[in-house]
PDB file of N, CA and C in Angstrom:
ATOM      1  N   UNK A   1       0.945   5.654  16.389  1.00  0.00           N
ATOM      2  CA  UNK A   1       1.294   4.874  15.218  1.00  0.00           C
ATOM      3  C   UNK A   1       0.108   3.978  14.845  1.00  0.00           C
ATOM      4  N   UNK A   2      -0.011   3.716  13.544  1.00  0.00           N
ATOM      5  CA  UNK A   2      -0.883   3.197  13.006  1.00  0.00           C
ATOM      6  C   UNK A   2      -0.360   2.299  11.812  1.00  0.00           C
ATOM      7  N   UNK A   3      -1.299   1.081  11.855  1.00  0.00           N
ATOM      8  CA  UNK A   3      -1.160  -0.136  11.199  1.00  0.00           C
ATOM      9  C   UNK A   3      -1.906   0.025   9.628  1.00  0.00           C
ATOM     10  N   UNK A   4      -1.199   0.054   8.747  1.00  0.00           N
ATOM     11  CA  UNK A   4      -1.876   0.141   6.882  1.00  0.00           C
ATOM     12  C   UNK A   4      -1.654  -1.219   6.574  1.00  0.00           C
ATOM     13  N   UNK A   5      -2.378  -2.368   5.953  1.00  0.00           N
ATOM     14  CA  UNK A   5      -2.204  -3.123   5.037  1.00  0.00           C
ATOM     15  C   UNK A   5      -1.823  -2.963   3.405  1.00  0.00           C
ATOM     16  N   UNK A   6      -0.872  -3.246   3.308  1.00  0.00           N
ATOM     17  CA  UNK A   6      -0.364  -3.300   1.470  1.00  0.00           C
ATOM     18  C   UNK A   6      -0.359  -4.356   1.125  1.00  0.00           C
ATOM     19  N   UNK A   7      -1.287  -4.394  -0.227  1.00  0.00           N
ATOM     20  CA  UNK A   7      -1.088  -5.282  -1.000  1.00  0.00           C
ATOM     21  C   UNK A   7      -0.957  -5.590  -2.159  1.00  0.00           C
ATOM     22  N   UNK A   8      -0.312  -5.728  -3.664  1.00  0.00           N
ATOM     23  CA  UNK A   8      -0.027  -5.628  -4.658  1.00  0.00           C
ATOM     24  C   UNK A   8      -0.098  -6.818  -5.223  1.00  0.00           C
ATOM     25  N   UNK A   9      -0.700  -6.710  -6.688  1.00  0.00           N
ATOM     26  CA  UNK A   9      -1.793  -8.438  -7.330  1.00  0.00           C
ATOM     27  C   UNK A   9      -0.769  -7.919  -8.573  1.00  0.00           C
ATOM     28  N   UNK A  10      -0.553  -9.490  -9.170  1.00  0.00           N
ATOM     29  CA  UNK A  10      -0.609  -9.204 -10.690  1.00  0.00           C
ATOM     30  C   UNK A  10      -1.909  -9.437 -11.543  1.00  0.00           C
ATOM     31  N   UNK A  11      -2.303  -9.258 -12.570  1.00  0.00           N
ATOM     32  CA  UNK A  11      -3.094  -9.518 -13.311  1.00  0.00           C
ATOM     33  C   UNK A  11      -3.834 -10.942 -13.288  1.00  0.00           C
ATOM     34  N   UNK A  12      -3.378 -11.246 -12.893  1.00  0.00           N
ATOM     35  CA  UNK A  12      -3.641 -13.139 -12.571  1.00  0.00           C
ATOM     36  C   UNK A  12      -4.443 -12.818 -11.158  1.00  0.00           C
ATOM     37  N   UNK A  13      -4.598 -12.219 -10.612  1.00  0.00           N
ATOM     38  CA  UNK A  13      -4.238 -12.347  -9.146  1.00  0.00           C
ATOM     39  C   UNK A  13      -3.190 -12.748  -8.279  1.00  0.00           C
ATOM     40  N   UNK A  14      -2.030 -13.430  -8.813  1.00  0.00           N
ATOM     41  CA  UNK A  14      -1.230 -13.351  -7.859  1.00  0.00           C
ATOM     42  C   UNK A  14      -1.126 -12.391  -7.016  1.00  0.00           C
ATOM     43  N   UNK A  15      -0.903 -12.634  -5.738  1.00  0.00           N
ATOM     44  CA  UNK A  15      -0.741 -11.924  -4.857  1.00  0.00           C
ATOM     45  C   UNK A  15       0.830 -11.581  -4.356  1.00  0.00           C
ATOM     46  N   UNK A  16       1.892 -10.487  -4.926  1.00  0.00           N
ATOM     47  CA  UNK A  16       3.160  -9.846  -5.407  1.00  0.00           C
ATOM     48  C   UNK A  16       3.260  -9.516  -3.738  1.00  0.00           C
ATOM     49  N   UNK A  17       2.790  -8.773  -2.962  1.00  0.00           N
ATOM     50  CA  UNK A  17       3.017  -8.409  -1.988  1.00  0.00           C
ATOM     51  C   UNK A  17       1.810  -8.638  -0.598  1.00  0.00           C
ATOM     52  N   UNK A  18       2.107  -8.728   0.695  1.00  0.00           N
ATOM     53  CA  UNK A  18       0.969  -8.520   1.383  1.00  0.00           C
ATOM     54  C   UNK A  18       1.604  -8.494   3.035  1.00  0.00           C
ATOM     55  N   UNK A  19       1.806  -7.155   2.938  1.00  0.00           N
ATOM     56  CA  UNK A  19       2.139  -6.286   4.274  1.00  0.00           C
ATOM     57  C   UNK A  19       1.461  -5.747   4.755  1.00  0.00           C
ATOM     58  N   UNK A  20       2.110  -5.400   6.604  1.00  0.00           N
ATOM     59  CA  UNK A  20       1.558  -4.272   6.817  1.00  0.00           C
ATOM     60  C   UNK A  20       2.402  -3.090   7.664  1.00  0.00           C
ATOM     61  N   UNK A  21       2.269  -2.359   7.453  1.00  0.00           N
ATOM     62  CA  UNK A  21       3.251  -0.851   6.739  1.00  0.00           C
ATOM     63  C   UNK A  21       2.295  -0.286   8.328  1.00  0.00           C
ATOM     64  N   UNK A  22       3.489   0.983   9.165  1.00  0.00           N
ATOM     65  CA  UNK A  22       3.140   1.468  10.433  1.00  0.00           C
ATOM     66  C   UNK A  22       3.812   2.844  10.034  1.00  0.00           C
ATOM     67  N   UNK A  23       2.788   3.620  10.024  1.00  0.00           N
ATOM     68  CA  UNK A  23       2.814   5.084  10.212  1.00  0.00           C
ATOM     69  C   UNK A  23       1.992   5.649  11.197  1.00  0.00           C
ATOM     70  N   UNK A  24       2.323   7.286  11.335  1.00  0.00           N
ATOM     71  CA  UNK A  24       1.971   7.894  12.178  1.00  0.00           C
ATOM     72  C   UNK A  24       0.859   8.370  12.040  1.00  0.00           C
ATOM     73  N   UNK A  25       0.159   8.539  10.958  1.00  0.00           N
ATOM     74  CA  UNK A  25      -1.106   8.718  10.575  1.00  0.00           C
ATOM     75  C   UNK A  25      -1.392   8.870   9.143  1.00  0.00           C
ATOM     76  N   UNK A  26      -2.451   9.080   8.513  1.00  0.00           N
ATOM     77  CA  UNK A  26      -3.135   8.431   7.103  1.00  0.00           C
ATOM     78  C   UNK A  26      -2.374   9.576   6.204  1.00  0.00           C
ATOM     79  N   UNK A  27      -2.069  10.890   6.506  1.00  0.00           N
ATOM     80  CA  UNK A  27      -1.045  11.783   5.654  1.00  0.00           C
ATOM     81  C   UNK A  27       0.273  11.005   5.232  1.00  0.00           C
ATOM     82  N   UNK A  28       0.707  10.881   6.543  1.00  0.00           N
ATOM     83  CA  UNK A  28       2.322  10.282   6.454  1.00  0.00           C
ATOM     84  C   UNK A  28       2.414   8.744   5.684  1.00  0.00           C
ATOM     85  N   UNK A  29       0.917   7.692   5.649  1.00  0.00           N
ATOM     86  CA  UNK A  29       0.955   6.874   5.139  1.00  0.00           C
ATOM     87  C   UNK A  29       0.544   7.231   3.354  1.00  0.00           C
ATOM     88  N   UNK A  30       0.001   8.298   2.988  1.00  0.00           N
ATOM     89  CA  UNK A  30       0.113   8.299   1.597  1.00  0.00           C
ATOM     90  C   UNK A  30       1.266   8.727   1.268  1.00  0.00           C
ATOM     91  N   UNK A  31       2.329   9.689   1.292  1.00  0.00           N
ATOM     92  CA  UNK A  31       3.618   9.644   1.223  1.00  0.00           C
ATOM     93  C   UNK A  31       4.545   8.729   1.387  1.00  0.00           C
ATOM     94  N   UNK A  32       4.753   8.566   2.342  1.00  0.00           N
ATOM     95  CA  UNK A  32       5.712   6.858   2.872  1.00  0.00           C
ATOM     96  C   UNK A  32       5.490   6.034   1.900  1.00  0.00           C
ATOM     97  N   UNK A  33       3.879   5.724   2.125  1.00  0.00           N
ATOM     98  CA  UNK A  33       3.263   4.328   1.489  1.00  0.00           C
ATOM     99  C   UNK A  33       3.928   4.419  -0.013  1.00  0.00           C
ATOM    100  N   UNK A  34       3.925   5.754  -0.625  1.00  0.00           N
ATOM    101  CA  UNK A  34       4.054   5.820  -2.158  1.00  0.00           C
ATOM    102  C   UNK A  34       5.553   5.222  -2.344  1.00  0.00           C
ATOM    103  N   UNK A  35       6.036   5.925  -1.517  1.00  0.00           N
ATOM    104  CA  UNK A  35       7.862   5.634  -1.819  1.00  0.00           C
ATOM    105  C   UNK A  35       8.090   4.230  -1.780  1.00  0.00           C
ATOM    106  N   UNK A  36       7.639   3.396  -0.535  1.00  0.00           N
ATOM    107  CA  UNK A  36       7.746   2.379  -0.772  1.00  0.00           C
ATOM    108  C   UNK A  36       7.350   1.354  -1.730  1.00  0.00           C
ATOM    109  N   UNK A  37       5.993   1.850  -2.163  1.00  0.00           N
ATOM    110  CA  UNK A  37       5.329   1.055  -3.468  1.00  0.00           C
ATOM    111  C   UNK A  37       6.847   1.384  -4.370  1.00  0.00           C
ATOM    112  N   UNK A  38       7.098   2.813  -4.584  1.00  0.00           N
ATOM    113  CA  UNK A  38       8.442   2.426  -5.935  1.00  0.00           C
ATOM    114  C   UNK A  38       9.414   1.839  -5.095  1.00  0.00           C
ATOM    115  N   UNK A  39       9.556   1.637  -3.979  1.00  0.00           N
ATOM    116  CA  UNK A  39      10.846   0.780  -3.732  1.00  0.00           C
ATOM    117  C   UNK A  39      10.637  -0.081  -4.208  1.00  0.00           C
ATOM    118  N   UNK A  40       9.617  -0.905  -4.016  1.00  0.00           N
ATOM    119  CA  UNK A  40       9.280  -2.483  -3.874  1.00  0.00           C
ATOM    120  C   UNK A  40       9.050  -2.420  -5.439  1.00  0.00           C
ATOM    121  N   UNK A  41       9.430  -1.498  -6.500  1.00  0.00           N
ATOM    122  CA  UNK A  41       9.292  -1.966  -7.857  1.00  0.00           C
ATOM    123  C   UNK A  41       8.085  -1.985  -8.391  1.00  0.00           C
ATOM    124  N   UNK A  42       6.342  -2.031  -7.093  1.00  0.00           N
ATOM    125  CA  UNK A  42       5.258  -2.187  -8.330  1.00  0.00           C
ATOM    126  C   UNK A  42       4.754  -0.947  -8.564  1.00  0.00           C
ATOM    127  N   UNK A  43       4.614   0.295  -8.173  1.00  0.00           N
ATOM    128  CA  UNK A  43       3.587   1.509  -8.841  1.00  0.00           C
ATOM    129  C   UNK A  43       3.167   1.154  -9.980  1.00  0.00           C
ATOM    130  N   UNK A  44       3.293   0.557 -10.728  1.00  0.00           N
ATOM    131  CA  UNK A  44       2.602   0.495 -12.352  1.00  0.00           C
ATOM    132  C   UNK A  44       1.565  -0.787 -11.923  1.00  0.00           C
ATOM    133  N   UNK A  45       1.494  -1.778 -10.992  1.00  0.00           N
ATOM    134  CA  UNK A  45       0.587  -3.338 -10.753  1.00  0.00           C
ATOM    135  C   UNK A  45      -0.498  -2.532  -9.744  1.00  0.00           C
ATOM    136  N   UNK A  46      -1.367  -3.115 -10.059  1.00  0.00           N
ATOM    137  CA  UNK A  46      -2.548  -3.543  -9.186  1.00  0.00           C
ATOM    138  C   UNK A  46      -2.039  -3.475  -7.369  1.00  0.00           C
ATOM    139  N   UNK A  47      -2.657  -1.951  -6.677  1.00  0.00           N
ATOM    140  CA  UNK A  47      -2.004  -2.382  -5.600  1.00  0.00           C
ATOM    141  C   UNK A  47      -3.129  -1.696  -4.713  1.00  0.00           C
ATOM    142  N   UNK A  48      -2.751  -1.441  -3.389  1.00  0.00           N
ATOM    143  CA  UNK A  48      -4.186  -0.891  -2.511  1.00  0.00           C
ATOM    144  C   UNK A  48      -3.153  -1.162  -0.665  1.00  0.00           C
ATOM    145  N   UNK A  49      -3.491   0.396  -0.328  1.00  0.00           N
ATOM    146  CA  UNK A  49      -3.143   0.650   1.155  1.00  0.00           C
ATOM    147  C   UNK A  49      -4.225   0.831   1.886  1.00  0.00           C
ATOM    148  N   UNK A  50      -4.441   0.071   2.649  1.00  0.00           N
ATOM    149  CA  UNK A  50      -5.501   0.320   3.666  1.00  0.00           C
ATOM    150  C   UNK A  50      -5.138   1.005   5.222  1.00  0.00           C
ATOM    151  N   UNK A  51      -6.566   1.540   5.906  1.00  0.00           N
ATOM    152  CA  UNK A  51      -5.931   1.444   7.465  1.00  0.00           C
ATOM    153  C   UNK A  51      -6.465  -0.058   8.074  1.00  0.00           C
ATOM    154  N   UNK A  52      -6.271   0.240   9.569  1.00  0.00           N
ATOM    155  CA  UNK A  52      -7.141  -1.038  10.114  1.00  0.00           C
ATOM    156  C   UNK A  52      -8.424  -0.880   9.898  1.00  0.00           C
ATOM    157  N   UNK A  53      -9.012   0.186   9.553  1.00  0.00           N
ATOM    158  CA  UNK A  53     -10.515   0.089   9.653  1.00  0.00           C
ATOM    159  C   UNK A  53     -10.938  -0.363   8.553  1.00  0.00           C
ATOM    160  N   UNK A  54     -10.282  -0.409   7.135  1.00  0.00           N
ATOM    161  CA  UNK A  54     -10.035  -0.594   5.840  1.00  0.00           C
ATOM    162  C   UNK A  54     -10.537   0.341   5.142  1.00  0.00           C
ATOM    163  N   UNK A  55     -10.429   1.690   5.252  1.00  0.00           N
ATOM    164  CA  UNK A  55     -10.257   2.926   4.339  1.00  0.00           C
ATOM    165  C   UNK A  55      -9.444   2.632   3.311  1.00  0.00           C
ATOM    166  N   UNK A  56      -9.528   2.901   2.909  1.00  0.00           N
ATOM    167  CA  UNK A  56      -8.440   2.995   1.421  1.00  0.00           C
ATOM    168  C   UNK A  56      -7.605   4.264   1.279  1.00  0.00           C
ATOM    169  N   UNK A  57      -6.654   4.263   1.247  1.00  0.00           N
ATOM    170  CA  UNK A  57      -5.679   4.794   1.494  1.00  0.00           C
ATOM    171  C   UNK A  57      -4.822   4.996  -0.342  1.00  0.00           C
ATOM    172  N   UNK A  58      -4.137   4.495  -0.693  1.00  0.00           N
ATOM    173  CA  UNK A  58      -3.986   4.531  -1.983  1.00  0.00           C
ATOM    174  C   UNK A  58      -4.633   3.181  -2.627  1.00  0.00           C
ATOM    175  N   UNK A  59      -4.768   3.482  -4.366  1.00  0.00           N
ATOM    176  CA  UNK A  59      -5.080   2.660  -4.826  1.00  0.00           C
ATOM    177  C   UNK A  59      -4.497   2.645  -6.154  1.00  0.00           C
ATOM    178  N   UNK A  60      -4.084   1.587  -7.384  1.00  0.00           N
ATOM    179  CA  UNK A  60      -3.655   1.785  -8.641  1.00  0.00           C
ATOM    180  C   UNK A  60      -4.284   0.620  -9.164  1.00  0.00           C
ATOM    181  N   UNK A  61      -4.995   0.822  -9.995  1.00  0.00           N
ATOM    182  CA  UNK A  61      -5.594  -0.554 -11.061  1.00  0.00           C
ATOM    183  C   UNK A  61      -4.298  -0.567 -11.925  1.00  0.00           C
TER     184      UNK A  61
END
């Protein structure tokens, strides 16, 4: 298992979200990761999944 940071900005920068999300590896975290971005309501905001190493993982301006 592996540790992703999420984090989702509004336009301001507010900072909407700032987790960190445990999957089994960087496949299962772009899937997962996605569903949860629409759980949590933002796919359309400013958002970004990292690993620990800080790859980037998804991203949405």
């Amino acid at each position: 298992m592996e540790n992703y940071r999420f984090t989702a900005f509004e336009k301001t920068g507010e900072i909407l979200f700032d987790e960190v999300w445990t999957f089994e590896n960087e496949e299962v975290a772009k899937v997962n990761g996605q569903k949860q971005i629409e759980v949590h309501g933002v796919e359309n905001k400013t958002h970004r999944l990292v690993n620990s190493k800080g790859k980037l993982i998804l991203f949405h301006i």
